Amino acid sequence: MSQFAVQFQNVTRWYGQVVALRDVTLNFQGGVVGLLGQNGAGKTTFLRILTGSMRPSKGVALVFGAHAFGNPDLYRRIGYCPDHDNFFEFMTGREFVETLLGIHGFAGPERARRASAALDRVKAAEFADRKIYGYSKGMRQRLKLAQALSHDPELLILDEPLNGADPIIRRDVIDLVKALGREGRSVIISSHVLHEVEAMTPHLLLLHKGRVMAAGEVREIRGMIDRHPHSVRLRTPRGRDLAAVLARDPRVTELHIGEGVVTVRTPQPDAFYAALPQVLLDAGLPVHEIESPDDNLDAVFRYLTEG
């Protein structure tokens, strides 16, 4: 039996002349991982192959050591929350969850118990007995989460669960994923918003134009941040004096003076930050705030995909 929950080996998928995934190879042992990429990066194709609903054009996709496509034995082991709605609108939320549990082989009191537990966990119990056609977007999102969790899957896949969600839903989804991680569950979350995924997991996979651009923990991705050029903003009432001092620093390649702020560009951020306190002390110049718009995951994502 494979030690990995997910294994992709040179997986490629194309639609006509359009390549959605290009030669993706990865191993995922478990835990919570964020699948990050802009719209059109190939995230949904990746997840459809992972859930067995789509066959790779080339390569091998394994889930728990078995081929994902056309493998009904895997369906009960996977929970999938899609980015789109696909409900039986005439049903109540409870009926919908119970129907899907029936497909997974649950019946009678056990089916009802599991449905109630899942609806309670995602805070959907209060509207679970209303018809789905009257649900708001937030209610629909909670219902999708409930059906994905109800059969207690070994692997939970969430496709853009925060897309278009209101602040309350966002908070609840983030809290839910963090709780699942603490329980030792395996969860893959796709998103195009880096800071939201960072709030749920330190494990990241960056996908761009069908290719894996980077993979690792936040600290490793932040190591990439320190390897690309930074812009640094220094707020000071003596902008021209500070600019004159920083212009002599060999680590500074660009410099701009604004209203109460000096912005520099450096390809050596670590060395620049290390030397800056002494430079300011020697010059005797007041600096009220130092910030870098490039010191975050959005910046490294832009750097990896545009650089």
PDB file of C-alpha atoms in Angstrom:
ATOM      1  CA  MET A   1       0.000   0.000   0.000  1.00  0.00           C
ATOM      2  CA  SER A   2       1.285   3.468  -0.931  1.00  0.00           C
ATOM      3  CA  GLN A   3       2.549   5.687   1.862  1.00  0.00           C
ATOM      4  CA  PHE A   4       1.118   8.679  -0.026  1.00  0.00           C
ATOM      5  CA  ALA A   5      -2.473   9.863  -0.037  1.00  0.00           C
ATOM      6  CA  VAL A   6      -1.936  11.350  -3.505  1.00  0.00           C
ATOM      7  CA  GLN A   7       0.661  10.639  -6.188  1.00  0.00           C
ATOM      8  CA  PHE A   8       0.784  12.359  -9.571  1.00  0.00           C
ATOM      9  CA  GLN A   9       3.402  11.094 -12.017  1.00  0.00           C
ATOM     10  CA  ASN A  10       3.892  13.230 -15.138  1.00  0.00           C
ATOM     11  CA  VAL A  11       0.175  14.025 -15.273  1.00  0.00           C
ATOM     12  CA  THR A  12      -0.906  16.036 -18.322  1.00  0.00           C
ATOM     13  CA  ARG A  13      -4.413  16.958 -19.390  1.00  0.00           C
ATOM     14  CA  TRP A  14      -5.440  18.817 -22.512  1.00  0.00           C
ATOM     15  CA  TYR A  15      -8.725  19.932 -24.076  1.00  0.00           C
ATOM     16  CA  GLY A  16      -8.217  20.037 -27.825  1.00  0.00           C
ATOM     17  CA  GLN A  17      -5.246  22.360 -28.309  1.00  0.00           C
ATOM     18  CA  VAL A  18      -5.448  23.763 -24.769  1.00  0.00           C
ATOM     19  CA  VAL A  19      -3.159  22.198 -22.157  1.00  0.00           C
ATOM     20  CA  ALA A  20      -4.699  22.509 -18.673  1.00  0.00           C
ATOM     21  CA  LEU A  21      -2.035  20.516 -16.778  1.00  0.00           C
ATOM     22  CA  ARG A  22       1.557  20.027 -17.899  1.00  0.00           C
ATOM     23  CA  ASP A  23       3.663  17.135 -16.652  1.00  0.00           C
ATOM     24  CA  VAL A  24       2.667  17.469 -12.983  1.00  0.00           C
ATOM     25  CA  THR A  25       4.578  15.205 -10.595  1.00  0.00           C
ATOM     26  CA  LEU A  26       4.004  15.357  -6.838  1.00  0.00           C
ATOM     27  CA  ASN A  27       3.516  13.274  -3.698  1.00  0.00           C
ATOM     28  CA  PHE A  28       1.141  14.250  -0.884  1.00  0.00           C
ATOM     29  CA  GLN A  29       1.371  12.290   2.362  1.00  0.00           C
ATOM     30  CA  GLY A  30      -1.502  13.947   4.174  1.00  0.00           C
ATOM     31  CA  GLY A  31      -2.366  16.885   6.385  1.00  0.00           C
ATOM     32  CA  VAL A  32      -3.715  20.172   5.053  1.00  0.00           C
ATOM     33  CA  VAL A  33      -2.257  21.678   1.886  1.00  0.00           C
ATOM     34  CA  GLY A  34      -3.238  24.774  -0.066  1.00  0.00           C
ATOM     35  CA  LEU A  35      -3.394  24.516  -3.860  1.00  0.00           C
ATOM     36  CA  LEU A  36      -2.774  28.058  -5.056  1.00  0.00           C
ATOM     37  CA  GLY A  37      -3.144  29.572  -8.475  1.00  0.00           C
ATOM     38  CA  GLN A  38      -4.847  32.285 -10.432  1.00  0.00           C
ATOM     39  CA  ASN A  39      -8.082  31.567 -12.269  1.00  0.00           C
ATOM     40  CA  GLY A  40      -7.215  29.367 -15.230  1.00  0.00           C
ATOM     41  CA  ALA A  41      -4.088  27.954 -13.581  1.00  0.00           C
ATOM     42  CA  GLY A  42      -5.388  24.377 -13.800  1.00  0.00           C
ATOM     43  CA  LYS A  43      -6.601  23.953 -10.214  1.00  0.00           C
ATOM     44  CA  THR A  44     -10.054  22.611 -11.063  1.00  0.00           C
ATOM     45  CA  THR A  45      -8.646  20.197 -13.657  1.00  0.00           C
ATOM     46  CA  PHE A  46      -6.145  18.992 -11.052  1.00  0.00           C
ATOM     47  CA  LEU A  47      -8.953  18.356  -8.564  1.00  0.00           C
ATOM     48  CA  ARG A  48     -11.208  16.637 -11.098  1.00  0.00           C
ATOM     49  CA  ILE A  49      -8.419  14.210 -11.937  1.00  0.00           C
ATOM     50  CA  LEU A  50      -7.806  13.732  -8.228  1.00  0.00           C
ATOM     51  CA  THR A  51     -11.458  12.890  -7.537  1.00  0.00           C
ATOM     52  CA  GLY A  52     -11.586  10.424 -10.421  1.00  0.00           C
ATOM     53  CA  SER A  53     -14.112  12.388 -12.459  1.00  0.00           C
ATOM     54  CA  MET A  54     -11.569  13.082 -15.225  1.00  0.00           C
ATOM     55  CA  ARG A  55      -8.931  10.885 -16.835  1.00  0.00           C
ATOM     56  CA  PRO A  56      -5.411  12.263 -17.393  1.00  0.00           C
ATOM     57  CA  SER A  57      -4.438  12.574 -21.054  1.00  0.00           C
ATOM     58  CA  LYS A  58      -0.993  11.313 -20.008  1.00  0.00           C
ATOM     59  CA  GLY A  59       0.614  10.171 -16.794  1.00  0.00           C
ATOM     60  CA  VAL A  60      -0.592   8.387 -13.670  1.00  0.00           C
ATOM     61  CA  ALA A  61      -2.838   9.755 -10.909  1.00  0.00           C
ATOM     62  CA  LEU A  62      -3.019   7.617  -7.760  1.00  0.00           C
ATOM     63  CA  VAL A  63      -5.092   8.151  -4.620  1.00  0.00           C
ATOM     64  CA  PHE A  64      -4.226   5.884  -1.694  1.00  0.00           C
ATOM     65  CA  GLY A  65      -2.151   3.837  -4.133  1.00  0.00           C
ATOM     66  CA  ALA A  66      -5.008   3.170  -6.577  1.00  0.00           C
ATOM     67  CA  HIS A  67      -5.818   4.737  -9.935  1.00  0.00           C
ATOM     68  CA  ALA A  68      -8.252   7.574  -9.374  1.00  0.00           C
ATOM     69  CA  PHE A  69     -10.249   7.430 -12.601  1.00  0.00           C
ATOM     70  CA  GLY A  70     -13.145   4.992 -12.810  1.00  0.00           C
ATOM     71  CA  ASN A  71     -12.545   3.569  -9.341  1.00  0.00           C
ATOM     72  CA  PRO A  72     -15.793   3.455  -7.322  1.00  0.00           C
ATOM     73  CA  ASP A  73     -13.985   2.011  -4.311  1.00  0.00           C
ATOM     74  CA  LEU A  74     -12.272   5.376  -3.849  1.00  0.00           C
ATOM     75  CA  TYR A  75     -15.423   7.492  -3.906  1.00  0.00           C
ATOM     76  CA  ARG A  76     -16.352   6.759  -0.309  1.00  0.00           C
ATOM     77  CA  ARG A  77     -12.815   7.666   0.801  1.00  0.00           C
ATOM     78  CA  ILE A  78     -12.957  11.113  -0.818  1.00  0.00           C
ATOM     79  CA  GLY A  79     -15.114  14.104   0.085  1.00  0.00           C
ATOM     80  CA  TYR A  80     -15.438  16.783  -2.601  1.00  0.00           C
ATOM     81  CA  CYS A  81     -16.788  20.305  -2.200  1.00  0.00           C
ATOM     82  CA  PRO A  82     -16.955  21.716  -5.760  1.00  0.00           C
ATOM     83  CA  ASP A  83     -16.719  25.368  -6.689  1.00  0.00           C
ATOM     84  CA  HIS A  84     -20.046  25.196  -8.537  1.00  0.00           C
ATOM     85  CA  ASP A  85     -23.535  24.311  -7.309  1.00  0.00           C
ATOM     86  CA  ASN A  86     -25.046  20.991  -8.359  1.00  0.00           C
ATOM     87  CA  PHE A  87     -28.079  20.496  -6.140  1.00  0.00           C
ATOM     88  CA  PHE A  88     -31.494  18.902  -6.447  1.00  0.00           C
ATOM     89  CA  GLU A  89     -33.234  22.219  -5.840  1.00  0.00           C
ATOM     90  CA  PHE A  90     -36.606  20.660  -4.923  1.00  0.00           C
ATOM     91  CA  MET A  91     -35.045  18.816  -1.959  1.00  0.00           C
ATOM     92  CA  THR A  92     -34.364  20.171   1.484  1.00  0.00           C
ATOM     93  CA  GLY A  93     -30.741  20.434   2.520  1.00  0.00           C
ATOM     94  CA  ARG A  94     -31.162  17.485   4.865  1.00  0.00           C
ATOM     95  CA  GLU A  95     -32.718  15.344   2.127  1.00  0.00           C
ATOM     96  CA  PHE A  96     -29.850  16.217  -0.200  1.00  0.00           C
ATOM     97  CA  VAL A  97     -27.173  15.168   2.286  1.00  0.00           C
ATOM     98  CA  GLU A  98     -29.061  11.990   3.181  1.00  0.00           C
ATOM     99  CA  THR A  99     -29.454  11.122  -0.512  1.00  0.00           C
ATOM    100  CA  LEU A 100     -25.708  11.356  -1.090  1.00  0.00           C
ATOM    101  CA  LEU A 101     -25.078   9.313   2.046  1.00  0.00           C
ATOM    102  CA  GLY A 102     -27.352   6.668   0.573  1.00  0.00           C
ATOM    103  CA  ILE A 103     -25.170   6.566  -2.527  1.00  0.00           C
ATOM    104  CA  HIS A 104     -22.208   5.942  -0.221  1.00  0.00           C
ATOM    105  CA  GLY A 105     -24.031   2.953   1.263  1.00  0.00           C
ATOM    106  CA  PHE A 106     -25.470   4.378   4.481  1.00  0.00           C
ATOM    107  CA  ALA A 107     -29.084   3.696   5.423  1.00  0.00           C
ATOM    108  CA  GLY A 108     -31.639   4.125   8.199  1.00  0.00           C
ATOM    109  CA  PRO A 109     -30.698   5.748  11.507  1.00  0.00           C
ATOM    110  CA  GLU A 110     -26.994   5.839  10.633  1.00  0.00           C
ATOM    111  CA  ARG A 111     -27.679   7.876   7.503  1.00  0.00           C
ATOM    112  CA  ALA A 112     -29.857  10.317   9.445  1.00  0.00           C
ATOM    113  CA  ARG A 113     -27.284  10.589  12.233  1.00  0.00           C
ATOM    114  CA  ARG A 114     -24.440  11.336   9.847  1.00  0.00           C
ATOM    115  CA  ALA A 115     -26.466  13.937   7.973  1.00  0.00           C
ATOM    116  CA  SER A 116     -27.407  15.722  11.198  1.00  0.00           C
ATOM    117  CA  ALA A 117     -23.826  15.651  12.483  1.00  0.00           C
ATOM    118  CA  ALA A 118     -22.436  17.115   9.246  1.00  0.00           C
ATOM    119  CA  LEU A 119     -25.109  19.819   9.060  1.00  0.00           C
ATOM    120  CA  ASP A 120     -24.450  20.755  12.677  1.00  0.00           C
ATOM    121  CA  ARG A 121     -20.706  20.938  12.129  1.00  0.00           C
ATOM    122  CA  VAL A 122     -20.994  23.445   9.273  1.00  0.00           C
ATOM    123  CA  LYS A 123     -23.728  25.448  11.048  1.00  0.00           C
ATOM    124  CA  ALA A 124     -26.414  24.507   8.528  1.00  0.00           C
ATOM    125  CA  ALA A 125     -28.885  22.803  10.868  1.00  0.00           C
ATOM    126  CA  GLU A 126     -31.152  25.838  11.264  1.00  0.00           C
ATOM    127  CA  PHE A 127     -32.074  25.908   7.564  1.00  0.00           C
ATOM    128  CA  ALA A 128     -31.525  22.220   6.712  1.00  0.00           C
ATOM    129  CA  ASP A 129     -35.258  21.476   6.440  1.00  0.00           C
ATOM    130  CA  ARG A 130     -35.955  24.252   3.931  1.00  0.00           C
ATOM    131  CA  LYS A 131     -36.008  23.736   0.157  1.00  0.00           C
ATOM    132  CA  ILE A 132     -32.640  24.366  -1.468  1.00  0.00           C
ATOM    133  CA  TYR A 133     -34.061  26.661  -4.160  1.00  0.00           C
ATOM    134  CA  GLY A 134     -34.567  29.294  -1.454  1.00  0.00           C
ATOM    135  CA  TYR A 135     -30.988  29.135  -0.140  1.00  0.00           C
ATOM    136  CA  SER A 136     -28.599  32.074  -0.204  1.00  0.00           C
ATOM    137  CA  LYS A 137     -25.053  31.677  -1.540  1.00  0.00           C
ATOM    138  CA  GLY A 138     -23.740  31.258   1.998  1.00  0.00           C
ATOM    139  CA  MET A 139     -26.290  28.555   2.800  1.00  0.00           C
ATOM    140  CA  ARG A 140     -25.380  26.711  -0.382  1.00  0.00           C
ATOM    141  CA  GLN A 141     -21.708  26.815   0.521  1.00  0.00           C
ATOM    142  CA  ARG A 142     -22.412  25.344   3.948  1.00  0.00           C
ATOM    143  CA  LEU A 143     -24.515  22.594   2.371  1.00  0.00           C
ATOM    144  CA  LYS A 144     -21.715  21.676  -0.043  1.00  0.00           C
ATOM    145  CA  LEU A 145     -19.352  21.408   2.906  1.00  0.00           C
ATOM    146  CA  ALA A 146     -21.836  19.249   4.820  1.00  0.00           C
ATOM    147  CA  GLN A 147     -22.208  16.703   2.013  1.00  0.00           C
ATOM    148  CA  ALA A 148     -18.428  16.550   1.575  1.00  0.00           C
ATOM    149  CA  LEU A 149     -17.923  15.775   5.274  1.00  0.00           C
ATOM    150  CA  SER A 150     -20.936  13.579   5.954  1.00  0.00           C
ATOM    151  CA  HIS A 151     -19.443  10.183   5.035  1.00  0.00           C
ATOM    152  CA  ASP A 152     -16.251  10.840   7.051  1.00  0.00           C
ATOM    153  CA  PRO A 153     -13.825  10.735   4.103  1.00  0.00           C
ATOM    154  CA  GLU A 154     -10.106  10.098   4.460  1.00  0.00           C
ATOM    155  CA  LEU A 155      -9.348  12.873   1.955  1.00  0.00           C
ATOM    156  CA  LEU A 156     -11.348  16.104   1.780  1.00  0.00           C
ATOM    157  CA  ILE A 157     -11.053  18.298  -1.323  1.00  0.00           C
ATOM    158  CA  LEU A 158     -12.335  21.877  -1.251  1.00  0.00           C
ATOM    159  CA  ASP A 159     -12.409  23.755  -4.565  1.00  0.00           C
ATOM    160  CA  GLU A 160     -12.359  27.538  -3.952  1.00  0.00           C
ATOM    161  CA  PRO A 161     -14.431  27.271  -0.730  1.00  0.00           C
ATOM    162  CA  LEU A 162     -13.911  30.976   0.059  1.00  0.00           C
ATOM    163  CA  ASN A 163     -14.727  32.324  -3.399  1.00  0.00           C
ATOM    164  CA  GLY A 164     -17.465  34.945  -3.078  1.00  0.00           C
ATOM    165  CA  ALA A 165     -18.088  34.040   0.563  1.00  0.00           C
ATOM    166  CA  ASP A 166     -19.116  36.664   3.086  1.00  0.00           C
ATOM    167  CA  PRO A 167     -16.864  37.353   6.105  1.00  0.00           C
ATOM    168  CA  ILE A 168     -18.797  35.007   8.404  1.00  0.00           C
ATOM    169  CA  ILE A 169     -18.560  32.091   5.969  1.00  0.00           C
ATOM    170  CA  ARG A 170     -14.863  32.805   5.445  1.00  0.00           C
ATOM    171  CA  ARG A 171     -14.197  32.710   9.169  1.00  0.00           C
ATOM    172  CA  ASP A 172     -16.202  29.514   9.640  1.00  0.00           C
ATOM    173  CA  VAL A 173     -14.512  27.721   6.727  1.00  0.00           C
ATOM    174  CA  ILE A 174     -11.053  28.722   7.954  1.00  0.00           C
ATOM    175  CA  ASP A 175     -11.910  27.546  11.475  1.00  0.00           C
ATOM    176  CA  LEU A 176     -13.302  24.266  10.105  1.00  0.00           C
ATOM    177  CA  VAL A 177     -10.216  23.491   8.025  1.00  0.00           C
ATOM    178  CA  LYS A 178      -7.892  24.274  10.927  1.00  0.00           C
ATOM    179  CA  ALA A 179      -9.948  21.975  13.165  1.00  0.00           C
ATOM    180  CA  LEU A 180      -9.797  19.183  10.578  1.00  0.00           C
ATOM    181  CA  GLY A 181      -6.041  19.604  10.454  1.00  0.00           C
ATOM    182  CA  ARG A 182      -5.810  19.267  14.230  1.00  0.00           C
ATOM    183  CA  GLU A 183      -7.833  16.052  13.940  1.00  0.00           C
ATOM    184  CA  GLY A 184      -5.238  14.635  11.564  1.00  0.00           C
ATOM    185  CA  ARG A 185      -7.429  14.784   8.463  1.00  0.00           C
ATOM    186  CA  SER A 186      -6.056  15.127   4.937  1.00  0.00           C
ATOM    187  CA  VAL A 187      -7.423  18.224   3.212  1.00  0.00           C
ATOM    188  CA  ILE A 188      -6.593  19.888  -0.110  1.00  0.00           C
ATOM    189  CA  ILE A 189      -7.925  23.429  -0.523  1.00  0.00           C
ATOM    190  CA  SER A 190      -7.736  25.302  -3.798  1.00  0.00           C
ATOM    191  CA  SER A 191      -7.750  29.086  -3.880  1.00  0.00           C
ATOM    192  CA  HIS A 192      -6.391  32.090  -5.735  1.00  0.00           C
ATOM    193  CA  VAL A 193      -6.093  34.126  -2.513  1.00  0.00           C
ATOM    194  CA  LEU A 194      -2.803  33.387  -0.789  1.00  0.00           C
ATOM    195  CA  HIS A 195      -3.337  35.008   2.594  1.00  0.00           C
ATOM    196  CA  GLU A 196      -6.577  33.073   3.111  1.00  0.00           C
ATOM    197  CA  VAL A 197      -4.876  29.741   2.518  1.00  0.00           C
ATOM    198  CA  GLU A 198      -1.949  30.788   4.699  1.00  0.00           C
ATOM    199  CA  ALA A 199      -4.472  31.265   7.521  1.00  0.00           C
ATOM    200  CA  MET A 200      -5.425  27.577   7.230  1.00  0.00           C
ATOM    201  CA  THR A 201      -2.166  25.748   6.556  1.00  0.00           C
ATOM    202  CA  PRO A 202       1.599  26.257   6.307  1.00  0.00           C
ATOM    203  CA  HIS A 203       1.808  23.776   3.405  1.00  0.00           C
ATOM    204  CA  LEU A 204       1.545  25.293  -0.056  1.00  0.00           C
ATOM    205  CA  LEU A 205       1.526  24.187  -3.683  1.00  0.00           C
ATOM    206  CA  LEU A 206       1.677  26.920  -6.354  1.00  0.00           C
ATOM    207  CA  LEU A 207       0.193  26.122  -9.762  1.00  0.00           C
ATOM    208  CA  HIS A 208       0.525  28.394 -12.816  1.00  0.00           C
ATOM    209  CA  LYS A 209      -0.525  27.677 -16.399  1.00  0.00           C
ATOM    210  CA  GLY A 210      -0.794  23.998 -15.570  1.00  0.00           C
ATOM    211  CA  ARG A 211       2.668  23.699 -14.044  1.00  0.00           C
ATOM    212  CA  VAL A 212       3.789  23.338 -10.429  1.00  0.00           C
ATOM    213  CA  MET A 213       5.832  26.494  -9.795  1.00  0.00           C
ATOM    214  CA  ALA A 214       6.726  25.846  -6.159  1.00  0.00           C
ATOM    215  CA  ALA A 215       5.860  23.529  -3.277  1.00  0.00           C
ATOM    216  CA  GLY A 216       6.752  23.550   0.391  1.00  0.00           C
ATOM    217  CA  GLU A 217       6.018  25.126   3.731  1.00  0.00           C
ATOM    218  CA  VAL A 218       5.472  28.809   4.310  1.00  0.00           C
ATOM    219  CA  ARG A 219       9.008  29.209   5.642  1.00  0.00           C
ATOM    220  CA  GLU A 220      10.386  27.736   2.421  1.00  0.00           C
ATOM    221  CA  ILE A 221       8.215  30.001   0.298  1.00  0.00           C
ATOM    222  CA  ARG A 222       9.341  32.929   2.409  1.00  0.00           C
ATOM    223  CA  GLY A 223      12.884  31.882   1.587  1.00  0.00           C
ATOM    224  CA  MET A 224      11.951  32.501  -2.037  1.00  0.00           C
ATOM    225  CA  ILE A 225      10.715  35.946  -1.024  1.00  0.00           C
ATOM    226  CA  ASP A 226      14.160  36.765   0.324  1.00  0.00           C
ATOM    227  CA  ARG A 227      15.734  35.722  -2.973  1.00  0.00           C
ATOM    228  CA  HIS A 228      13.854  38.181  -5.145  1.00  0.00           C
ATOM    229  CA  PRO A 229      14.153  41.990  -5.315  1.00  0.00           C
ATOM    230  CA  HIS A 230      12.264  43.990  -2.700  1.00  0.00           C
ATOM    231  CA  SER A 231      10.780  47.429  -2.611  1.00  0.00           C
ATOM    232  CA  VAL A 232      11.156  49.014   0.835  1.00  0.00           C
ATOM    233  CA  ARG A 233       9.209  52.074   1.995  1.00  0.00           C
ATOM    234  CA  LEU A 234      10.596  54.244   4.786  1.00  0.00           C
ATOM    235  CA  ARG A 235       8.364  56.933   6.280  1.00  0.00           C
ATOM    236  CA  THR A 236      10.302  59.967   7.459  1.00  0.00           C
ATOM    237  CA  PRO A 237       9.878  63.762   7.765  1.00  0.00           C
ATOM    238  CA  ARG A 238      13.349  64.188   6.218  1.00  0.00           C
ATOM    239  CA  GLY A 239      12.930  62.396   2.942  1.00  0.00           C
ATOM    240  CA  ARG A 240      15.604  64.196   0.928  1.00  0.00           C
ATOM    241  CA  ASP A 241      18.234  63.728   3.629  1.00  0.00           C
ATOM    242  CA  LEU A 242      17.420  60.035   3.934  1.00  0.00           C
ATOM    243  CA  ALA A 243      17.437  59.616   0.154  1.00  0.00           C
ATOM    244  CA  ALA A 244      20.899  61.161  -0.026  1.00  0.00           C
ATOM    245  CA  VAL A 245      22.202  58.632   2.516  1.00  0.00           C
ATOM    246  CA  LEU A 246      20.539  55.601   0.918  1.00  0.00           C
ATOM    247  CA  ALA A 247      21.705  56.602  -2.555  1.00  0.00           C
ATOM    248  CA  ARG A 248      25.249  55.781  -1.433  1.00  0.00           C
ATOM    249  CA  ASP A 249      24.297  52.216  -0.419  1.00  0.00           C
ATOM    250  CA  PRO A 250      25.555  49.769  -3.083  1.00  0.00           C
ATOM    251  CA  ARG A 251      22.628  47.445  -2.289  1.00  0.00           C
ATOM    252  CA  VAL A 252      20.116  50.060  -3.511  1.00  0.00           C
ATOM    253  CA  THR A 253      19.363  49.951  -7.251  1.00  0.00           C
ATOM    254  CA  GLU A 254      16.385  52.348  -7.392  1.00  0.00           C
ATOM    255  CA  LEU A 255      15.261  55.239  -5.210  1.00  0.00           C
ATOM    256  CA  HIS A 256      12.133  57.420  -5.220  1.00  0.00           C
ATOM    257  CA  ILE A 257      11.150  60.330  -2.975  1.00  0.00           C
ATOM    258  CA  GLY A 258       7.479  60.942  -2.186  1.00  0.00           C
ATOM    259  CA  GLU A 259       5.471  62.957   0.332  1.00  0.00           C
ATOM    260  CA  GLY A 260       6.957  61.860   3.659  1.00  0.00           C
ATOM    261  CA  VAL A 261       8.239  58.592   2.235  1.00  0.00           C
ATOM    262  CA  VAL A 262      11.351  57.235   0.538  1.00  0.00           C
ATOM    263  CA  THR A 263      11.041  54.040  -1.513  1.00  0.00           C
ATOM    264  CA  VAL A 264      14.083  51.992  -2.475  1.00  0.00           C
ATOM    265  CA  ARG A 265      14.551  48.848  -4.530  1.00  0.00           C
ATOM    266  CA  THR A 266      17.151  46.267  -3.533  1.00  0.00           C
ATOM    267  CA  PRO A 267      18.087  42.854  -4.963  1.00  0.00           C
ATOM    268  CA  GLN A 268      19.734  41.978  -1.623  1.00  0.00           C
ATOM    269  CA  PRO A 269      16.916  42.372   0.924  1.00  0.00           C
ATOM    270  CA  ASP A 270      18.565  40.383   3.718  1.00  0.00           C
ATOM    271  CA  ALA A 271      21.788  42.404   3.561  1.00  0.00           C
ATOM    272  CA  PHE A 272      19.907  45.680   3.215  1.00  0.00           C
ATOM    273  CA  TYR A 273      17.694  45.028   6.262  1.00  0.00           C
ATOM    274  CA  ALA A 274      20.704  43.907   8.306  1.00  0.00           C
ATOM    275  CA  ALA A 275      22.650  47.102   7.562  1.00  0.00           C
ATOM    276  CA  LEU A 276      19.743  49.551   7.750  1.00  0.00           C
ATOM    277  CA  PRO A 277      19.607  50.143  11.554  1.00  0.00           C
ATOM    278  CA  GLN A 278      23.263  51.185  11.697  1.00  0.00           C
ATOM    279  CA  VAL A 279      22.903  53.355   8.583  1.00  0.00           C
ATOM    280  CA  LEU A 280      20.000  55.229  10.167  1.00  0.00           C
ATOM    281  CA  LEU A 281      21.781  55.512  13.503  1.00  0.00           C
ATOM    282  CA  ASP A 282      24.941  56.907  11.916  1.00  0.00           C
ATOM    283  CA  ALA A 283      22.950  59.432   9.886  1.00  0.00           C
ATOM    284  CA  GLY A 284      20.825  60.492  12.862  1.00  0.00           C
ATOM    285  CA  LEU A 285      17.670  60.469  10.746  1.00  0.00           C
ATOM    286  CA  PRO A 286      14.186  59.724  12.136  1.00  0.00           C
ATOM    287  CA  VAL A 287      12.263  56.916  10.432  1.00  0.00           C
ATOM    288  CA  HIS A 288       8.764  56.263  11.758  1.00  0.00           C
ATOM    289  CA  GLU A 289       7.874  53.160   9.761  1.00  0.00           C
ATOM    290  CA  ILE A 290       9.535  50.616   7.496  1.00  0.00           C
ATOM    291  CA  GLU A 291       7.435  48.343   5.303  1.00  0.00           C
ATOM    292  CA  SER A 292       7.844  46.206   2.214  1.00  0.00           C
ATOM    293  CA  PRO A 293       4.951  45.461  -0.152  1.00  0.00           C
ATOM    294  CA  ASP A 294       7.051  42.561  -1.471  1.00  0.00           C
ATOM    295  CA  ASP A 295       7.431  40.784   1.879  1.00  0.00           C
ATOM    296  CA  ASN A 296       4.416  38.489   1.496  1.00  0.00           C
ATOM    297  CA  LEU A 297       3.230  35.422  -0.381  1.00  0.00           C
ATOM    298  CA  ASP A 298       1.422  37.470  -3.034  1.00  0.00           C
ATOM    299  CA  ALA A 299       4.765  38.993  -3.982  1.00  0.00           C
ATOM    300  CA  VAL A 300       6.558  35.680  -4.358  1.00  0.00           C
ATOM    301  CA  PHE A 301       3.615  34.352  -6.372  1.00  0.00           C
ATOM    302  CA  ARG A 302       3.947  37.283  -8.783  1.00  0.00           C
ATOM    303  CA  TYR A 303       7.698  36.795  -8.875  1.00  0.00           C
ATOM    304  CA  LEU A 304       7.463  33.093  -9.696  1.00  0.00           C
ATOM    305  CA  THR A 305       4.743  33.479 -12.320  1.00  0.00           C
ATOM    306  CA  GLU A 306       5.814  36.714 -13.971  1.00  0.00           C
ATOM    307  CA  GLY A 307       9.567  36.623 -13.459  1.00  0.00           C
TER     308      GLY A 307
END
